[in-house]
mmCIF file of C-alpha atoms and ligand atoms in Angstrom:
data_model
loop_
_atom_site.group_PDB
_atom_site.id
_atom_site.type_symbol
_atom_site.label_atom_id
_atom_site.label_comp_id
_atom_site.label_asym_id
_atom_site.label_seq_id
_atom_site.Cartn_x
_atom_site.Cartn_y
_atom_site.Cartn_z
ATOM 1 C CA MET A 1 11.162 -12.593 5.096
ATOM 2 C CA GLN A 2 8.267 -12.940 7.423
ATOM 3 C CA ILE A 3 5.199 -13.772 5.737
ATOM 4 C CA GLY A 4 1.879 -13.382 7.657
ATOM 5 C CA GLY A 5 -0.694 -14.551 5.029
ATOM 6 C CA LEU A 6 -1.130 -15.073 1.395
ATOM 7 C CA GLN A 7 -3.763 -14.374 -0.724
ATOM 8 C CA LYS A 8 -3.505 -17.259 -3.697
ATOM 9 C CA LEU A 9 -5.295 -15.228 -6.238
ATOM 10 C CA THR A 10 -6.227 -11.773 -6.762
ATOM 11 C CA LEU A 11 -7.392 -9.944 -9.946
ATOM 12 C CA ILE A 12 -7.770 -6.562 -8.244
ATOM 13 C CA ASP A 13 -4.713 -5.913 -6.315
ATOM 14 C CA TYR A 14 -2.217 -5.629 -9.214
ATOM 15 C CA PRO A 15 -4.074 -3.534 -11.903
ATOM 16 C CA GLY A 16 -4.407 -5.596 -15.065
ATOM 17 C CA LYS A 17 -2.476 -8.804 -13.921
ATOM 18 C CA ILE A 18 -3.454 -12.101 -12.234
ATOM 19 C CA ALA A 19 -1.550 -12.085 -8.924
ATOM 20 C CA ALA A 20 -1.258 -13.723 -5.443
ATOM 21 C CA THR A 21 -0.704 -11.125 -2.341
ATOM 22 C CA VAL A 22 1.914 -11.786 0.087
ATOM 23 C CA PHE A 23 1.363 -10.246 3.579
ATOM 24 C CA CYS A 24 4.406 -8.803 5.119
ATOM 25 C CA ILE A 25 4.603 -8.708 8.751
ATOM 26 C CA GLY A 26 5.295 -5.412 10.894
ATOM 27 C CA CYS A 27 4.675 -1.810 10.253
ATOM 28 C CA ASN A 28 6.619 1.263 11.184
ATOM 29 C CA PHE A 29 3.221 3.215 11.052
ATOM 30 C CA ARG A 30 0.114 3.009 13.603
ATOM 31 C CA CYS A 31 -2.293 4.317 11.361
ATOM 32 C CA PRO A 32 -5.437 4.278 14.157
ATOM 33 C CA TRP A 33 -7.887 3.397 11.475
ATOM 34 C CA CYS A 34 -5.696 0.694 9.518
ATOM 35 C CA TYR A 35 -7.681 -2.387 9.421
ATOM 36 C CA SER A 36 -4.514 -4.884 9.319
ATOM 37 C CA ARG A 37 -3.656 -4.668 13.077
ATOM 38 C CA GLU A 38 -3.182 -8.942 13.309
ATOM 39 C CA LEU A 39 0.000 -7.837 10.728
ATOM 40 C CA VAL A 40 0.914 -4.411 12.610
ATOM 41 C CA LEU A 41 0.806 -5.092 16.292
ATOM 42 C CA PRO A 42 3.675 -7.371 17.749
ATOM 43 C CA GLU A 43 1.092 -9.008 20.218
ATOM 44 C CA GLU A 44 -1.587 -9.794 17.792
ATOM 45 C CA ILE A 45 0.415 -11.198 14.936
ATOM 46 C CA THR A 46 -0.199 -14.988 14.712
ATOM 47 C CA PRO A 47 0.971 -17.336 11.986
ATOM 48 C CA THR A 48 -1.624 -18.098 9.413
ATOM 49 C CA PRO A 49 -2.284 -21.913 9.422
ATOM 50 C CA LYS A 50 -0.370 -22.753 5.956
ATOM 51 C CA PHE A 51 1.602 -20.063 5.243
ATOM 52 C CA GLY A 52 2.900 -19.116 9.142
ATOM 53 C CA VAL A 53 5.823 -16.714 9.982
ATOM 54 C CA GLY A 54 8.891 -17.349 8.032
ATOM 55 C CA ALA A 55 7.542 -19.871 5.851
ATOM 56 C CA GLU A 56 9.154 -18.616 2.705
ATOM 57 C CA LYS A 57 9.745 -22.141 1.710
ATOM 58 C CA ASP A 58 5.988 -22.854 1.621
ATOM 59 C CA PHE A 59 5.385 -19.735 -0.421
ATOM 60 C CA PHE A 60 8.002 -20.429 -3.095
ATOM 61 C CA ASN A 61 6.818 -23.953 -3.274
ATOM 62 C CA PHE A 62 3.313 -22.631 -4.034
ATOM 63 C CA LEU A 63 4.417 -20.047 -6.841
ATOM 64 C CA LYS A 64 6.169 -23.260 -8.371
ATOM 65 C CA GLY A 65 3.028 -24.814 -9.095
ATOM 66 C CA ARG A 66 1.610 -21.411 -10.275
ATOM 67 C CA LYS A 67 3.900 -20.507 -13.084
ATOM 68 C CA GLU A 68 1.271 -20.995 -15.704
ATOM 69 C CA LEU A 69 -1.340 -19.304 -13.702
ATOM 70 C CA LEU A 70 -0.053 -16.068 -11.927
ATOM 71 C CA GLU A 71 1.919 -13.092 -13.667
ATOM 72 C CA GLY A 72 2.535 -11.237 -10.495
ATOM 73 C CA VAL A 73 3.064 -10.893 -6.787
ATOM 74 C CA VAL A 74 1.857 -8.160 -4.631
ATOM 75 C CA LEU A 75 3.888 -7.419 -1.654
ATOM 76 C CA CYS A 76 1.944 -5.486 0.630
ATOM 77 C CA GLY A 77 1.828 -5.541 4.562
ATOM 78 C CA GLY A 78 2.178 -4.122 7.123
ATOM 79 C CA GLU A 79 5.110 -2.211 5.794
ATOM 80 C CA PRO A 80 7.463 -4.610 3.336
ATOM 81 C CA THR A 81 10.440 -2.087 3.213
ATOM 82 C CA ILE A 82 11.190 -2.549 6.917
ATOM 83 C CA HIS A 83 12.524 -6.119 6.194
ATOM 84 C CA LYS A 84 15.952 -5.964 5.280
ATOM 85 C CA ASP A 85 15.808 -9.231 3.110
ATOM 86 C CA LEU A 86 13.149 -7.852 1.163
ATOM 87 C CA PRO A 87 15.627 -7.086 -2.028
ATOM 88 C CA GLU A 88 16.422 -10.911 -1.806
ATOM 89 C CA PHE A 89 13.001 -11.909 -1.661
ATOM 90 C CA CYS A 90 11.910 -10.027 -4.881
ATOM 91 C CA LYS A 91 15.046 -11.250 -6.405
ATOM 92 C CA LYS A 92 13.779 -14.618 -5.969
ATOM 93 C CA ILE A 93 10.087 -13.759 -7.442
ATOM 94 C CA LYS A 94 11.346 -11.877 -10.284
ATOM 95 C CA LYS A 95 14.009 -15.007 -11.190
ATOM 96 C CA MET A 96 10.955 -17.256 -11.349
ATOM 97 C CA GLY A 97 9.355 -15.101 -14.212
ATOM 98 C CA PHE A 98 6.795 -13.042 -12.126
ATOM 99 C CA LEU A 99 6.247 -9.282 -12.257
ATOM 100 C CA VAL A 100 6.356 -7.704 -8.322
ATOM 101 C CA LYS A 101 4.193 -5.242 -7.209
ATOM 102 C CA LEU A 102 5.269 -3.144 -4.036
ATOM 103 C CA ASP A 103 2.610 -1.650 -1.797
ATOM 104 C CA THR A 104 4.512 0.624 0.759
ATOM 105 C CA ASN A 105 3.761 3.842 2.768
ATOM 106 C CA GLY A 106 6.783 5.337 1.762
ATOM 107 C CA SER A 107 8.690 6.044 4.398
ATOM 108 C CA ASN A 108 11.431 4.304 3.044
ATOM 109 C CA PRO A 109 12.725 6.113 -0.073
ATOM 110 C CA GLU A 110 16.400 4.400 -0.173
ATOM 111 C CA ALA A 111 14.898 1.019 0.418
ATOM 112 C CA LEU A 112 12.358 2.244 -2.691
ATOM 113 C CA LYS A 113 15.056 3.511 -4.801
ATOM 114 C CA ASN A 114 17.299 0.373 -4.334
ATOM 115 C CA LEU A 115 14.520 -1.767 -5.349
ATOM 116 C CA ILE A 116 13.819 0.522 -8.739
ATOM 117 C CA LYS A 117 17.556 0.424 -9.620
ATOM 118 C CA GLU A 118 18.040 -3.127 -8.838
ATOM 119 C CA ASN A 119 15.067 -3.856 -10.996
ATOM 120 C CA LEU A 120 13.498 -5.926 -8.405
ATOM 121 C CA ILE A 121 9.852 -4.565 -8.720
ATOM 122 C CA ASP A 122 7.697 -3.267 -11.424
ATOM 123 C CA TYR A 123 5.047 -1.674 -10.129
ATOM 124 C CA VAL A 124 4.744 0.636 -6.836
ATOM 125 C CA ALA A 125 1.421 1.761 -5.021
ATOM 126 C CA MET A 126 2.291 4.305 -2.458
ATOM 127 C CA ASP A 127 -0.122 5.541 0.267
ATOM 128 C CA ILE A 128 -0.373 9.316 1.136
ATOM 129 C CA LYS A 129 -1.923 9.309 4.545
ATOM 130 C CA ALA A 130 -2.927 12.886 4.698
ATOM 131 C CA PRO A 131 -1.575 16.359 4.020
ATOM 132 C CA LYS A 132 1.899 16.922 5.224
ATOM 133 C CA GLU A 133 0.507 18.840 8.450
ATOM 134 C CA LYS A 134 -1.860 16.283 9.167
ATOM 135 C CA TYR A 135 0.679 13.197 8.711
ATOM 136 C CA ASN A 136 1.454 12.366 12.330
ATOM 137 C CA GLY A 137 -2.209 12.191 13.368
ATOM 138 C CA ALA A 138 -3.159 9.981 10.156
ATOM 139 C CA ALA A 139 -0.095 7.684 10.574
ATOM 140 C CA GLY A 140 -0.716 7.494 14.362
ATOM 141 C CA ILE A 141 3.270 8.371 15.034
ATOM 142 C CA LYS A 142 5.988 11.038 14.068
ATOM 143 C CA ILE A 143 6.534 11.381 10.527
ATOM 144 C CA ASP A 144 9.496 12.537 8.734
ATOM 145 C CA THR A 145 7.385 13.637 5.698
ATOM 146 C CA GLY A 146 10.497 14.651 3.960
ATOM 147 C CA LYS A 147 10.954 10.973 3.415
ATOM 148 C CA ILE A 148 7.365 10.775 1.924
ATOM 149 C CA GLN A 149 8.542 13.756 -0.226
ATOM 150 C CA GLU A 150 11.368 11.824 -1.609
ATOM 151 C CA SER A 151 9.528 8.614 -2.154
ATOM 152 C CA ILE A 152 7.084 10.852 -4.064
ATOM 153 C CA ASP A 153 9.735 12.538 -6.006
ATOM 154 C CA ILE A 154 11.303 8.929 -7.035
ATOM 155 C CA LEU A 155 8.004 7.694 -8.161
ATOM 156 C CA LYS A 156 7.529 10.922 -10.186
ATOM 157 C CA ASN A 157 10.683 11.417 -11.858
ATOM 158 C CA GLY A 158 11.549 7.856 -12.412
ATOM 159 C CA LYS A 159 10.103 5.417 -15.214
ATOM 160 C CA ILE A 160 8.566 2.645 -13.117
ATOM 161 C CA ASP A 161 4.808 2.301 -13.574
ATOM 162 C CA PHE A 162 3.258 3.390 -10.003
ATOM 163 C CA GLU A 163 -0.094 4.761 -8.406
ATOM 164 C CA PHE A 164 -0.803 6.853 -5.650
ATOM 165 C CA ARG A 165 -3.346 6.430 -3.169
ATOM 166 C CA SER A 166 -5.209 7.279 -0.032
ATOM 167 C CA THR A 167 -7.630 5.449 1.914
ATOM 168 C CA ILE A 168 -10.217 8.485 3.248
ATOM 169 C CA LEU A 169 -12.444 8.522 6.208
ATOM 170 C CA PRO A 170 -14.481 11.323 7.538
ATOM 171 C CA GLN A 171 -12.781 11.160 11.086
ATOM 172 C CA ILE A 172 -9.477 11.813 9.468
ATOM 173 C CA HIS A 173 -9.548 13.807 6.348
ATOM 174 C CA THR A 174 -11.826 16.585 5.452
ATOM 175 C CA LYS A 175 -12.511 17.361 1.615
ATOM 176 C CA GLU A 176 -9.747 19.723 1.638
ATOM 177 C CA ASP A 177 -7.433 17.621 2.961
ATOM 178 C CA VAL A 178 -7.893 15.178 0.196
ATOM 179 C CA MET A 179 -7.648 18.245 -2.170
ATOM 180 C CA SER A 180 -4.442 19.321 -0.653
ATOM 181 C CA ILE A 181 -3.111 15.778 -1.141
ATOM 182 C CA ALA A 182 -4.053 15.718 -4.729
ATOM 183 C CA LYS A 183 -2.206 19.313 -4.915
ATOM 184 C CA TRP A 184 1.042 17.681 -3.398
ATOM 185 C CA ILE A 185 1.131 15.099 -6.056
ATOM 186 C CA LYS A 186 -0.206 17.200 -8.751
ATOM 187 C CA ASP A 187 0.214 15.637 -12.426
ATOM 188 C CA ALA A 188 0.878 12.484 -11.035
ATOM 189 C CA LYS A 189 -0.280 9.460 -13.605
ATOM 190 C CA VAL A 190 -3.386 8.151 -11.066
ATOM 191 C CA TYR A 191 -4.550 8.890 -7.675
ATOM 192 C CA TYR A 192 -6.824 6.487 -6.092
ATOM 193 C CA LEU A 193 -9.353 7.471 -3.510
ATOM 194 C CA GLN A 194 -9.789 4.478 -1.312
ATOM 195 C CA GLN A 195 -12.965 3.631 0.803
ATOM 196 C CA PHE A 196 -12.174 2.913 4.549
ATOM 197 C CA ARG A 197 -13.537 -0.199 5.957
ATOM 198 C CA PRO A 198 -14.395 0.158 9.783
ATOM 199 C CA GLU A 199 -13.162 -3.485 10.584
ATOM 200 C CA LYS A 200 -10.685 -4.412 13.420
ATOM 201 C CA THR A 201 -8.852 -1.533 13.540
ATOM 202 C CA ILE A 202 -5.677 -0.585 15.076
ATOM 203 C CA ASP A 203 -7.830 2.031 17.297
ATOM 204 C CA PRO A 204 -11.085 0.139 18.085
ATOM 205 C CA ALA A 205 -12.822 3.393 18.054
ATOM 206 C CA TYR A 206 -12.740 3.558 14.241
ATOM 207 C CA GLU A 207 -14.771 0.466 14.265
ATOM 208 C CA LYS A 208 -17.908 2.577 14.939
ATOM 209 C CA CYS A 209 -16.849 5.036 12.382
ATOM 210 C CA LYS A 210 -19.260 5.659 9.284
ATOM 211 C CA PRO A 211 -17.096 6.167 6.143
ATOM 212 C CA PHE A 212 -17.717 8.599 3.650
ATOM 213 C CA SER A 213 -21.087 7.867 1.248
ATOM 214 C CA GLN A 214 -20.615 7.374 -2.331
ATOM 215 C CA GLU A 215 -21.872 10.780 -2.976
ATOM 216 C CA GLU A 216 -19.315 12.270 -0.801
ATOM 217 C CA LEU A 217 -16.271 10.236 -2.322
ATOM 218 C CA GLU A 218 -17.501 11.227 -5.822
ATOM 219 C CA SER A 219 -17.568 14.711 -4.771
ATOM 220 C CA ILE A 220 -14.236 14.575 -3.317
ATOM 221 C CA GLN A 221 -12.888 13.022 -6.675
ATOM 222 C CA ARG A 222 -14.119 15.886 -8.845
ATOM 223 C CA VAL A 223 -12.356 18.558 -6.528
ATOM 224 C CA CYS A 224 -9.088 16.282 -6.630
ATOM 225 C CA ASN A 225 -9.500 15.957 -10.464
ATOM 226 C CA ILE A 226 -8.438 19.251 -10.848
ATOM 227 C CA TYR A 227 -5.135 18.549 -10.087
ATOM 228 C CA VAL A 228 -4.535 14.629 -10.560
ATOM 229 C CA PHE A 229 -6.646 12.091 -12.559
ATOM 230 C CA THR A 230 -8.485 10.788 -9.495
ATOM 231 C CA LYS A 231 -10.014 7.523 -9.512
ATOM 232 C CA LEU A 232 -12.412 5.750 -6.627
ATOM 233 C CA ARG A 233 -11.518 2.638 -5.327
ATOM 234 C CA ILE A 234 -14.782 1.275 -3.279
HETATM 235 S S1 SF4 B 1 -2.564 1.362 6.899
HETATM 236 FE FE1 SF4 B 1 -0.567 2.406 8.421
HETATM 237 S S2 SF4 B 1 -0.584 1.140 9.826
HETATM 238 FE FE2 SF4 B 1 -1.583 0.016 8.727
HETATM 239 S S3 SF4 B 1 -0.311 -1.349 7.464
HETATM 240 FE FE3 SF4 B 1 -0.607 0.580 6.471
HETATM 241 S S4 SF4 B 1 0.786 2.084 7.060
HETATM 242 FE FE4 SF4 B 1 1.231 0.098 8.517
#
């Protein structure tokens, strides 16, 4: 597994758990507003001082020393499911007694299904970038929304704990767009609306974008609540 960074402690990334977050390198999307460009764009990927590219050994040594402190590990990106050795990586973490949370863009339902079937993950946070008809623009590449639908169905019809979430910003989403996402995932357990942070974005033009105000987010939350229990993550 190519590790691009490690947050040694997080109280917010894994709901209800004390965790560490592993940032996986690479992504198959190019969301123009993404603020993880140093994990996504090959020309910007640089090893971090201690946990450099491919430093799996360092990571597991770190975990060994945190057995008493941490409950789980969050795998985010980039997009973790593009890595063929993800199942093996999860297996090793689970074997050490930690829970695993996967953050995914939902583009790889086969990988998702396999990880769930093999009991290698315990929680999934899946991004929904936009309503179907606007997906390509929001993800920055042509997307097979059938794959996104498959991932949604796997989570909604399965037993694993999960959340759907969308980072929303006025330059990409209208209130109606977000409502249409809520309708799409209707009756899921929870839907998080995440505030956009205009910092070091893939398309630098988005660094100047003004995010939704608190009032606007609350107003969008209210309409989404008609379809799915919606919470704000600001
Ligand atoms: S925001 Fe988009 S480009 Fe950035 S890591 Fe997530 S899926 Fe990839």
